[in-house]
Amino acid sequence: MHATATETDFVLPSSRVAALTALVVCATHPERRTVLSPLSGRPLAQIPQSSPADVAGAVGTARSAARQWRELSPRRRAAIVLAFHDRLLAGRDEILDLIQLETGKTRADAFEEVAEVANVARYYARTASALLEPRRRRGVLPVVGYATQSRLPRGVVGVVTPWNYPFALSLGEAITALLAGNVVLLRPDPRTALCVLWGVQQLITAGLPAGVLQVVVGDGDPIGAAVVRCVDFISFTGSTRTGRAVAAVAAERMVGCSLELGGKNALYVRADAALPLAVDIARRSVFTAAGQLCTHTERLILHKDIAEEFLRLFLAAVAELRVGVALDYGYDMGSLFGPEQLQRVIGHVEDARRRGARVLTGGRHRPEIGPWVYEPTVLENVSAAMDLRDAETFGPVVSVYRVADDDAAVRLINDSDYGLHATIVSGDRTAARALAPLLRTGTVSINESFAASWGAVGATMGARGDSGTGYRHGPEGLLAYTVVQSVAEQRAGRLGVRGADGQRRFADWFSRALVAARRGGLH
Ligand code: NAD
């Protein structure tokens, strides 16, 4: 069932906008850009834009604040983040409104962003201290020497994020980098900056010192690019195309970068799957955030024995999806982000239709619901000649494929340049688990949607192929924001001698010592 647009006026009080945009690092009379709300297509706010000089100034401020933040104990840093955590959940209605107004997603999808930031904040606040603890390592020889391996912050971390999950991605990465002891320069997509600024405001109120986390706003080029050119480490989330450009600059500057890029994720329904469960998982995997989620499903791979029955149930479930725009719970799917995203989705579906794909349901723009709403769409007979087959659509569109067995499913899942996420639904979890290592993806979810992998914040989400090089969550998610420094200390004795006799005797003695150490299981 589709709902028509409500009469609600999707506006924000100008005083609220002014309080948030006051946090943007920008000159006294900055250029302002009008941002539209995807819920209505109408102006939402005027956002000040930073200049490249503002970016340079912000990096200078960050460097001045770095020492104070680095020297704060992990416990003190965690206390600030935990206070933020509670403020976030207490103020969730306000942030849910902002996320919805800026992205056009449903309230339930917006809540996923809030839950993600709360989970990340709590997880790293609880674990950062232990993860950053220096580790004692053996020296060249036992007893007389040892080494200590430390994890030090990288310095100024630049976090560049896209519009699709602006709050989760910006605040999640910023908090992780901060808890690793870094200072952060955050550059959200300029069309979704308000929700990010709200999060920064809450962190400051929770006790974050001035200059430790700053926000610059502006186009990818020049402002995102300026951030990439002057920070000590880059956390980039976005498309593979931009990710490659960011990686090239990082390589040139010899600084590290984490790249969280696109996907063309598959969901495989095995022959033994409970079909009502599989349908529910597929519904959420495909249509969450109207398909504008990096880990959502764009390819449905069905075992041929259950394909007909699955499709019958799935198409009935899709027909019942409530599509609409409102600042309240109740809808299952909201709007696309804007006209460019709508054109991309229409382009993929029309190209596929023209080349012989069959639209099983959907396939239409629904402006009477919202300006950029597109119907939940399912296609089959999709071939390699169509854009839809391999390119990321990033919309509420899924193509259906049938396979004869697990081997064929694995081949099809891996037949993609991307390698972000895959889902397996099966009545035999042991069999599903055995398939996981055969998949060239950073994350696999079994018998749940991406929400299972995403919500398991203690388990690192990686990426393969064109999906990037980044780590999110888990120990690696935090450690990526650190550099390793080892300090080796000699307690007694020396490791070198001079003269031919001395060197020979040293080589003999050292060789015997190594053999003894090997036999004793020491080194
Ligand atoms: P995009 O690559 O066009 O832009 C991403 C961000 O980079 C934007 O904020 C943009 O303004 C900025 N940017 C553009 N040029 C830049 C430059 N030269 N230097 C620095 N920054 C620059 O991507 P998009 O369309 O905004 O976002 C959607 C993409 O993000 C999809 O491909 C999606 O799969 C991906 N994504 C990946 C993850 C993940 O965790 N793997 C999460 C969310 C989104």
Coordinates of C-alpha atoms and ligand atoms in Angstrom, one line a residue:
M1 CA 0.0 0.0 0.0
H2 CA 1.3 3.4 -0.8
A3 CA 0.5 6.5 1.2
T4 CA 0.1 9.9 -0.4
A5 CA 2.1 12.9 0.8
T6 CA 0.9 14.5 4.0
E7 CA 0.2 18.2 4.4
T8 CA 2.9 18.5 7.0
D9 CA 5.2 21.5 6.5
F10 CA 8.7 20.2 6.7
V11 CA 10.5 23.3 8.1
L12 CA 13.1 24.1 10.7
P13 CA 13.0 27.2 12.9
S14 CA 15.7 29.6 11.7
S15 CA 17.0 30.1 15.3
R16 CA 17.6 26.3 15.4
V17 CA 19.5 26.4 12.1
A18 CA 21.5 29.4 13.3
A19 CA 22.5 27.7 16.5
L20 CA 23.8 24.7 14.6
T21 CA 25.5 26.5 11.7
A22 CA 27.3 28.7 14.2
L23 CA 29.5 25.6 14.7
V24 CA 30.7 25.6 11.1
V25 CA 34.3 26.8 10.7
C26 CA 33.9 29.7 8.2
A27 CA 34.8 33.3 7.6
T28 CA 32.6 36.1 9.1
H29 CA 30.5 36.5 5.9
P30 CA 30.5 33.1 4.3
E31 CA 28.7 32.1 1.1
R32 CA 25.4 30.4 2.1
R33 CA 23.8 27.6 0.1
T34 CA 20.1 26.6 0.3
V35 CA 19.5 23.0 1.2
L36 CA 16.3 21.3 0.1
S37 CA 14.5 18.7 2.1
P38 CA 13.9 15.4 0.2
L39 CA 10.6 15.1 2.2
S40 CA 9.1 18.1 0.4
G41 CA 11.6 19.2 -2.3
R42 CA 11.3 22.7 -0.6
P43 CA 14.1 24.8 1.0
L44 CA 15.1 23.5 4.4
A45 CA 17.9 25.8 5.5
Q46 CA 20.7 28.2 4.4
I47 CA 24.0 26.6 5.2
P48 CA 27.3 28.6 5.4
Q49 CA 30.1 27.3 3.3
S50 CA 33.7 27.0 4.4
S51 CA 36.6 28.1 2.2
P52 CA 39.9 26.3 1.6
A53 CA 41.5 29.0 3.9
D54 CA 39.0 27.9 6.6
V55 CA 40.1 24.3 6.2
A56 CA 43.7 25.4 6.7
G57 CA 42.8 27.5 9.8
A58 CA 40.8 24.6 11.3
V59 CA 43.8 22.2 10.9
G60 CA 45.9 24.8 12.7
T61 CA 43.4 25.0 15.5
A62 CA 43.2 21.2 15.7
R63 CA 47.0 20.9 16.0
S64 CA 47.0 23.4 18.9
A65 CA 44.3 21.4 20.7
A66 CA 45.9 18.0 20.0
R67 CA 48.3 17.8 22.9
Q68 CA 45.7 18.5 25.6
W69 CA 43.4 15.8 24.1
R70 CA 46.1 13.3 23.6
E71 CA 47.3 13.7 27.2
L72 CA 43.8 13.2 28.6
S73 CA 43.6 9.6 29.9
P74 CA 41.5 7.2 27.7
R75 CA 39.2 7.0 30.8
R76 CA 38.5 10.7 30.8
R77 CA 37.9 10.7 27.0
A78 CA 35.5 7.8 27.4
A79 CA 33.6 9.7 30.1
I80 CA 32.8 12.5 27.7
V81 CA 31.7 10.1 25.0
L82 CA 29.5 8.2 27.4
A83 CA 27.8 11.5 28.6
F84 CA 27.2 12.2 24.9
H85 CA 25.8 8.7 24.5
D86 CA 23.1 9.4 27.1
R87 CA 22.3 12.9 25.7
L88 CA 22.0 11.4 22.2
L89 CA 19.4 8.9 23.2
A90 CA 17.5 11.3 25.4
G91 CA 17.4 13.8 22.5
R92 CA 16.6 11.3 19.9
D93 CA 13.3 12.9 18.7
E94 CA 15.2 16.1 17.8
I95 CA 18.0 14.3 15.9
L96 CA 15.5 11.9 14.2
D97 CA 13.6 15.0 12.8
L98 CA 16.9 16.4 11.5
I99 CA 18.0 13.2 9.9
Q100 CA 14.6 12.7 8.2
L101 CA 14.4 16.3 7.0
E102 CA 17.9 16.2 5.5
T103 CA 17.8 12.6 4.0
G104 CA 14.1 11.9 3.3
K105 CA 14.4 8.5 5.0
T106 CA 11.7 7.0 7.3
R107 CA 11.9 7.5 11.0
A108 CA 12.8 3.9 11.6
D109 CA 15.7 4.1 9.2
A110 CA 16.8 7.3 10.8
F111 CA 16.7 5.5 14.2
E112 CA 19.2 3.0 12.8
E113 CA 21.7 5.9 12.5
V114 CA 21.1 6.9 16.1
A115 CA 21.5 3.3 17.3
E116 CA 24.7 3.0 15.3
V117 CA 26.3 6.1 16.9
A118 CA 25.2 5.0 20.4
N119 CA 26.6 1.5 19.8
V120 CA 29.9 2.8 18.5
A121 CA 30.2 5.4 21.3
R122 CA 29.5 2.8 24.1
Y123 CA 31.6 0.1 22.5
Y124 CA 34.8 2.1 22.1
A125 CA 34.3 4.1 25.3
R126 CA 34.4 0.7 27.1
T127 CA 37.2 -0.9 25.0
A128 CA 39.5 1.9 23.9
S129 CA 41.6 2.0 27.0
A130 CA 42.4 -1.7 26.8
L131 CA 43.0 -1.6 23.0
L132 CA 45.4 1.3 23.3
E133 CA 47.3 -0.3 26.3
P134 CA 51.0 -0.6 25.4
R135 CA 52.1 -4.2 24.9
R136 CA 55.4 -5.6 26.3
R137 CA 57.3 -7.6 23.5
R138 CA 60.4 -9.7 23.8
G139 CA 63.8 -8.1 23.2
V140 CA 66.6 -9.7 21.0
L141 CA 67.4 -12.0 23.9
P142 CA 65.2 -12.7 26.9
V143 CA 65.9 -11.0 30.2
V144 CA 68.6 -8.6 29.0
G145 CA 66.3 -6.6 26.8
Y146 CA 62.7 -6.0 25.9
A147 CA 60.5 -3.8 23.7
T148 CA 57.2 -1.9 24.3
Q149 CA 54.8 -1.5 21.4
S150 CA 52.5 1.5 21.8
R151 CA 49.5 2.8 19.8
L152 CA 49.8 6.5 19.3
P153 CA 47.2 8.8 17.7
R154 CA 47.8 9.7 14.1
G155 CA 47.3 13.4 14.7
V156 CA 44.6 15.3 12.8
V157 CA 42.1 12.9 11.2
G158 CA 40.0 14.1 8.3
V159 CA 36.6 12.5 8.2
V160 CA 34.8 12.9 4.8
T161 CA 31.3 11.4 4.6
P162 CA 28.4 11.1 2.2
W163 CA 24.7 12.1 2.5
N164 CA 23.2 8.6 2.8
Y165 CA 23.9 7.9 6.5
P166 CA 25.3 11.3 7.4
F167 CA 24.8 11.1 11.2
A168 CA 26.0 7.5 11.6
L169 CA 29.0 7.7 9.4
S170 CA 30.2 11.2 10.5
L171 CA 29.7 10.8 14.2
G172 CA 30.6 7.1 14.3
E173 CA 34.0 7.7 12.6
A174 CA 34.7 11.0 14.5
I175 CA 34.0 9.4 17.9
T176 CA 36.2 6.4 17.1
A177 CA 39.1 8.6 16.0
L178 CA 38.7 10.8 19.1
L179 CA 38.8 7.9 21.4
A180 CA 42.0 6.8 19.8
G181 CA 43.4 10.2 20.9
N182 CA 43.2 12.1 17.6
V183 CA 41.8 15.5 16.9
V184 CA 39.2 15.5 14.0
L185 CA 38.3 17.7 11.1
L186 CA 34.9 16.6 10.0
R187 CA 33.6 17.4 6.5
P188 CA 30.0 16.0 6.0
D189 CA 28.2 16.3 2.7
P190 CA 27.1 19.9 2.6
R191 CA 23.5 18.9 2.0
T192 CA 23.3 16.9 5.3
A193 CA 25.4 19.0 7.6
L194 CA 22.7 19.9 10.2
C195 CA 22.3 16.5 11.8
V196 CA 26.1 16.2 12.0
L197 CA 26.3 19.6 13.6
W198 CA 23.7 18.5 16.1
G199 CA 25.9 15.6 17.1
V200 CA 28.9 17.8 17.4
Q201 CA 26.9 20.3 19.6
Q202 CA 26.0 17.4 21.9
L203 CA 29.6 16.3 22.2
I204 CA 30.7 19.8 23.1
T205 CA 27.9 20.0 25.7
A206 CA 29.1 16.6 27.0
G207 CA 32.5 18.1 27.7
L208 CA 34.6 17.9 24.5
P209 CA 37.3 20.6 24.6
A210 CA 37.3 23.4 22.0
G211 CA 39.2 22.7 18.8
V212 CA 39.2 18.9 19.2
L213 CA 36.4 18.3 16.8
Q214 CA 35.7 20.9 14.1
V215 CA 33.3 20.9 11.1
V216 CA 34.0 22.4 7.7
V217 CA 31.2 22.5 5.1
G218 CA 31.4 22.7 1.3
D219 CA 31.6 20.9 -2.0
G220 CA 33.7 17.7 -2.4
D221 CA 36.0 19.8 -4.5
P222 CA 37.4 22.2 -3.2
I223 CA 36.5 21.6 0.5
G224 CA 36.6 17.8 0.8
A225 CA 39.7 17.8 -1.3
A226 CA 41.3 20.5 0.9
V227 CA 40.8 18.3 3.9
V228 CA 42.3 15.3 2.2
R229 CA 45.4 17.4 1.3
C230 CA 46.2 18.6 4.8
V231 CA 45.3 16.0 7.4
D232 CA 47.5 13.2 8.8
F233 CA 45.0 10.5 8.1
I234 CA 41.9 10.3 6.0
S235 CA 38.7 8.4 6.7
F236 CA 36.7 8.5 3.5
T237 CA 33.3 7.0 2.9
G238 CA 31.7 7.4 -0.5
S239 CA 31.8 6.1 -4.1
T240 CA 34.6 4.0 -5.5
R241 CA 35.3 6.7 -8.1
T242 CA 35.9 9.4 -5.5
G243 CA 37.7 6.9 -3.2
R244 CA 40.3 6.2 -5.9
A245 CA 41.0 10.0 -6.2
V246 CA 41.3 10.3 -2.4
A247 CA 43.6 7.3 -2.4
A248 CA 45.8 8.8 -5.0
V249 CA 46.3 12.0 -3.0
A250 CA 46.9 10.0 0.2
A251 CA 49.6 7.9 -1.7
E252 CA 51.2 11.1 -3.0
R253 CA 51.3 12.6 0.5
M254 CA 52.3 9.3 2.0
V255 CA 49.6 9.4 4.7
G256 CA 47.2 6.6 5.5
C257 CA 43.6 6.4 4.5
S258 CA 40.6 4.3 5.2
L259 CA 38.2 3.9 2.2
E260 CA 34.7 2.7 2.8
L261 CA 33.2 2.5 -0.7
G262 CA 30.3 1.1 -2.8
G263 CA 28.8 -2.3 -3.1
K264 CA 26.6 -4.6 -5.2
N265 CA 25.5 -6.9 -2.5
A266 CA 23.8 -10.3 -2.9
L267 CA 21.4 -12.2 -0.8
Y268 CA 21.3 -15.9 -1.4
V269 CA 18.2 -17.9 -0.4
R270 CA 19.2 -21.6 -0.1
A271 CA 16.7 -24.4 -0.9
D272 CA 16.3 -25.2 2.8
A273 CA 15.4 -21.7 3.9
A274 CA 12.2 -20.9 5.8
L275 CA 10.6 -18.8 3.2
P276 CA 8.6 -16.4 5.4
L277 CA 11.9 -15.6 7.2
A278 CA 13.8 -15.2 3.9
V279 CA 11.1 -12.9 2.6
D280 CA 11.2 -10.7 5.7
I281 CA 15.0 -10.5 5.6
A282 CA 15.0 -9.7 1.8
R283 CA 12.3 -7.0 2.3
R284 CA 14.5 -5.2 4.8
S285 CA 17.8 -5.9 3.1
V286 CA 16.6 -4.4 -0.2
F287 CA 14.4 -1.5 0.8
T288 CA 15.9 0.0 3.9
A289 CA 16.6 3.7 3.3
A290 CA 15.0 3.2 -0.1
G291 CA 18.1 1.2 -1.0
Q292 CA 20.5 4.0 -0.3
L293 CA 22.7 2.0 2.1
C294 CA 26.1 0.6 1.1
T295 CA 25.4 -2.8 2.6
H296 CA 21.8 -3.2 1.2
T297 CA 20.9 -6.0 -1.2
E298 CA 20.8 -5.3 -5.0
R299 CA 21.0 -8.9 -6.2
L300 CA 18.6 -11.6 -5.0
I301 CA 20.0 -15.1 -5.7
L302 CA 17.4 -17.8 -5.3
H303 CA 17.8 -21.6 -5.3
K304 CA 15.7 -22.8 -8.3
D305 CA 13.7 -25.2 -6.1
I306 CA 12.2 -22.4 -4.0
A307 CA 12.4 -19.5 -6.5
E308 CA 8.8 -19.5 -7.6
E309 CA 7.3 -19.8 -4.1
F310 CA 9.8 -17.2 -2.7
L311 CA 8.9 -14.7 -5.4
R312 CA 5.2 -15.2 -4.9
L313 CA 5.6 -14.4 -1.2
F314 CA 8.2 -11.6 -1.8
L315 CA 6.1 -9.8 -4.3
A316 CA 3.1 -9.9 -2.0
A317 CA 5.3 -8.5 0.8
V318 CA 6.6 -5.7 -1.5
A319 CA 3.0 -4.8 -2.4
E320 CA 2.3 -4.2 1.2
L321 CA 5.2 -1.9 1.9
R322 CA 4.0 1.5 3.2
V323 CA 5.8 4.1 1.2
G324 CA 5.6 7.7 2.4
V325 CA 7.1 10.8 3.9
A326 CA 6.2 11.9 7.5
L327 CA 8.1 13.0 10.6
D328 CA 6.8 9.9 12.5
Y329 CA 7.1 6.2 12.6
G330 CA 4.9 4.0 10.4
Y331 CA 6.3 4.0 6.9
D332 CA 8.5 1.2 5.6
M333 CA 10.2 3.1 2.9
G334 CA 10.8 6.8 2.3
S335 CA 12.2 9.0 -0.5
L336 CA 15.3 9.0 -2.6
F337 CA 17.8 11.7 -1.6
G338 CA 17.3 14.0 -4.6
P339 CA 16.9 14.5 -8.3
E340 CA 20.3 13.0 -9.2
Q341 CA 19.6 9.9 -7.3
L342 CA 16.2 9.6 -8.9
Q343 CA 17.7 10.0 -12.4
R344 CA 20.3 7.3 -11.6
V345 CA 17.6 4.8 -10.5
I346 CA 15.3 5.6 -13.4
G347 CA 18.3 5.3 -15.8
H348 CA 19.2 1.8 -14.5
V349 CA 15.6 0.5 -14.6
E350 CA 14.8 1.9 -18.0
D351 CA 18.1 0.7 -19.5
A352 CA 17.3 -2.8 -18.2
R353 CA 13.7 -2.7 -19.4
R354 CA 14.9 -1.6 -22.9
R355 CA 17.3 -4.5 -23.0
G356 CA 14.8 -7.1 -22.1
A357 CA 14.5 -7.3 -18.3
R358 CA 11.1 -8.0 -16.9
V359 CA 9.8 -5.7 -14.2
L360 CA 7.9 -7.9 -11.7
T361 CA 6.7 -5.0 -9.6
G362 CA 7.4 -1.2 -9.3
G363 CA 9.4 0.7 -11.8
R364 CA 7.8 4.1 -11.5
H365 CA 8.5 7.5 -10.1
R366 CA 5.8 8.5 -7.6
P367 CA 5.9 12.3 -7.3
E368 CA 2.5 12.4 -5.6
I369 CA 4.0 10.7 -2.6
G370 CA 7.1 12.8 -2.5
P371 CA 9.1 14.7 -5.1
W372 CA 11.8 12.0 -5.4
V373 CA 10.0 8.9 -4.3
Y374 CA 10.5 5.8 -6.5
E375 CA 8.5 2.6 -6.1
P376 CA 10.0 -0.6 -4.6
T377 CA 11.1 -2.4 -7.8
V378 CA 11.9 -6.1 -8.6
L379 CA 13.2 -7.2 -12.0
E380 CA 14.3 -10.5 -13.6
N381 CA 16.0 -11.4 -16.8
V382 CA 18.8 -9.0 -16.0
S383 CA 21.9 -9.6 -18.2
A384 CA 25.5 -8.3 -18.3
A385 CA 24.5 -5.9 -21.0
M386 CA 22.5 -3.8 -18.5
D387 CA 23.9 -1.2 -16.1
L388 CA 21.7 -2.8 -13.4
R389 CA 23.6 -6.0 -13.5
D390 CA 27.0 -4.8 -12.1
A391 CA 26.9 -1.1 -11.3
E392 CA 25.7 0.1 -7.9
T393 CA 22.1 1.4 -8.3
F394 CA 21.7 2.7 -4.8
G395 CA 18.0 2.7 -4.9
P396 CA 14.9 0.5 -4.1
V397 CA 15.6 -1.9 -6.9
V398 CA 16.6 -5.5 -6.9
S399 CA 17.3 -8.0 -9.6
V400 CA 16.5 -11.7 -9.3
Y401 CA 18.7 -14.6 -10.4
R402 CA 18.1 -18.4 -10.1
V403 CA 20.8 -20.9 -9.3
A404 CA 21.0 -24.7 -9.3
D405 CA 23.3 -25.2 -6.2
D406 CA 25.6 -23.5 -3.7
D407 CA 28.6 -23.5 -6.0
A408 CA 26.6 -21.5 -8.6
A409 CA 25.4 -19.1 -5.9
V410 CA 29.0 -18.5 -4.7
R411 CA 30.2 -17.9 -8.2
L412 CA 27.4 -15.4 -8.8
I413 CA 27.9 -13.6 -5.5
N414 CA 31.6 -13.3 -6.3
D415 CA 31.0 -12.1 -9.8
S416 CA 31.3 -8.5 -8.9
D417 CA 34.1 -5.9 -8.7
Y418 CA 32.7 -5.0 -5.4
G419 CA 33.1 -7.0 -2.2
L420 CA 31.3 -5.4 0.7
H421 CA 28.5 -7.6 2.1
A422 CA 26.6 -10.8 1.4
T423 CA 23.6 -12.4 3.1
I424 CA 22.8 -16.1 3.3
V425 CA 19.4 -17.4 4.4
S426 CA 19.3 -21.1 5.2
G427 CA 17.7 -23.7 7.5
D428 CA 21.2 -25.2 7.9
R429 CA 23.4 -22.6 9.7
T430 CA 26.4 -24.9 9.6
A431 CA 26.1 -25.1 5.8
A432 CA 25.6 -21.4 5.5
R433 CA 28.7 -20.8 7.7
A434 CA 30.8 -23.0 5.5
L435 CA 29.9 -20.9 2.5
A436 CA 31.1 -17.6 4.2
P437 CA 34.9 -18.1 3.6
L438 CA 34.2 -18.8 -0.1
L439 CA 32.7 -15.3 -0.5
R440 CA 34.9 -12.4 -1.5
T441 CA 33.1 -9.9 0.8
G442 CA 34.2 -8.0 3.9
T443 CA 31.1 -9.1 5.9
V444 CA 28.5 -11.9 5.7
S445 CA 25.2 -11.9 7.5
I446 CA 23.5 -15.3 8.1
N447 CA 19.7 -15.4 8.6
E448 CA 19.4 -11.7 9.2
S449 CA 19.8 -8.6 7.1
F450 CA 22.9 -6.3 7.1
A451 CA 21.5 -5.1 10.5
A452 CA 23.1 -8.2 12.1
S453 CA 26.6 -7.4 10.8
W454 CA 26.2 -3.6 11.3
G455 CA 24.9 -4.0 14.9
A456 CA 27.7 -6.4 15.9
V457 CA 30.0 -3.5 16.7
G458 CA 32.6 -5.7 18.3
A459 CA 33.2 -7.5 15.0
T460 CA 35.2 -5.6 12.4
M461 CA 33.4 -4.9 9.1
G462 CA 35.9 -5.0 6.2
A463 CA 35.7 -4.6 2.5
R464 CA 37.3 -6.3 -0.6
G465 CA 37.8 -5.3 -4.2
D466 CA 36.3 -2.0 -5.3
S467 CA 34.5 -1.7 -1.9
G468 CA 37.6 -0.3 -0.4
T469 CA 40.3 -0.9 2.2
G470 CA 38.6 0.3 5.3
Y471 CA 37.7 -1.2 8.6
R472 CA 34.7 -0.1 10.6
H473 CA 33.9 -1.4 14.2
G474 CA 35.8 -4.0 16.2
P475 CA 39.4 -3.6 17.4
E476 CA 40.7 -2.8 13.9
G477 CA 38.2 0.1 13.5
L478 CA 39.8 1.9 16.4
L479 CA 43.4 0.8 15.8
A480 CA 43.2 2.1 12.2
Y481 CA 43.3 5.5 13.8
T482 CA 46.6 4.8 15.5
V483 CA 50.3 4.4 14.5
V484 CA 52.4 1.8 16.1
Q485 CA 55.6 2.9 17.8
S486 CA 57.9 0.3 19.4
V487 CA 60.5 1.3 21.9
A488 CA 63.3 -1.4 22.4
E489 CA 65.2 -1.1 25.7
Q490 CA 68.4 -3.0 26.6
R491 CA 68.8 -3.8 30.2
A492 CA 72.3 -5.3 30.1
G493 CA 75.0 -6.4 27.7
R494 CA 75.7 -5.2 24.2
L495 CA 74.6 -6.7 20.8
G496 CA 77.8 -6.0 18.8
V497 CA 81.5 -6.6 19.2
R498 CA 84.5 -5.4 17.2
G499 CA 87.4 -7.3 15.7
A500 CA 87.5 -10.6 13.7
D501 CA 87.9 -12.8 16.8
G502 CA 85.2 -11.1 18.8
Q503 CA 82.8 -11.1 15.9
R504 CA 83.4 -14.9 15.4
R505 CA 83.0 -15.7 19.0
F506 CA 79.8 -13.5 19.1
A507 CA 78.4 -15.3 16.1
D508 CA 79.1 -18.8 17.7
W509 CA 77.7 -17.8 21.0
F510 CA 74.7 -16.1 19.5
S511 CA 73.9 -19.1 17.3
R512 CA 74.1 -21.5 20.3
A513 CA 71.9 -19.1 22.3
L514 CA 69.3 -19.1 19.4
V515 CA 69.3 -22.9 19.2
A516 CA 68.9 -23.1 23.0
A517 CA 66.1 -20.6 22.8
R518 CA 64.4 -22.6 20.1
R519 CA 64.7 -25.8 22.1
G520 CA 63.5 -24.1 25.2
G521 CA 60.5 -22.7 23.3
L522 CA 61.6 -19.2 24.2
H523 CA 61.9 -17.3 20.9
Ligands
NAD1 P1 30.7 10.4 -3.6 O1 31.9 9.6 -3.8 O2 30.1 11.1 -4.8 O3 30.9 11.5 -2.5 C1 31.2 11.1 -1.1 C2 31.7 12.3 -0.4 O4 33.0 12.7 -0.9 C3 30.8 13.5 -0.6 O5 30.7 14.1 0.7 C4 31.5 14.3 -1.6 O6 31.1 15.7 -1.5 C5 32.9 14.1 -1.2 N1 33.9 14.4 -2.3 C6 33.6 14.5 -3.7 N2 34.8 14.7 -4.3 C7 35.8 14.7 -3.4 C8 37.2 14.9 -3.4 N3 37.8 15.1 -4.6 N4 37.9 14.9 -2.3 C9 37.3 14.7 -1.1 N5 35.9 14.5 -1.0 C10 35.2 14.5 -2.1 O7 29.6 9.4 -3.0 P2 28.1 9.7 -2.7 O8 27.2 9.5 -3.9 O9 27.9 11.0 -2.0 O10 27.8 8.5 -1.6 C11 27.2 7.3 -2.0 C12 28.3 6.3 -2.1 O11 28.9 6.0 -0.8 C13 27.8 4.9 -2.6 O12 28.7 4.4 -3.5 C14 27.8 4.1 -1.3 O13 27.9 2.7 -1.5 C15 29.0 4.6 -0.6 N6 28.9 4.4 0.8 C16 29.8 3.4 1.4 C17 29.7 3.1 2.7 C18 30.6 2.0 3.3 O14 30.7 2.0 4.5 N7 31.3 1.2 2.5 C19 28.8 3.7 3.5 C20 27.9 4.7 3.0 C21 28.0 5.0 1.6

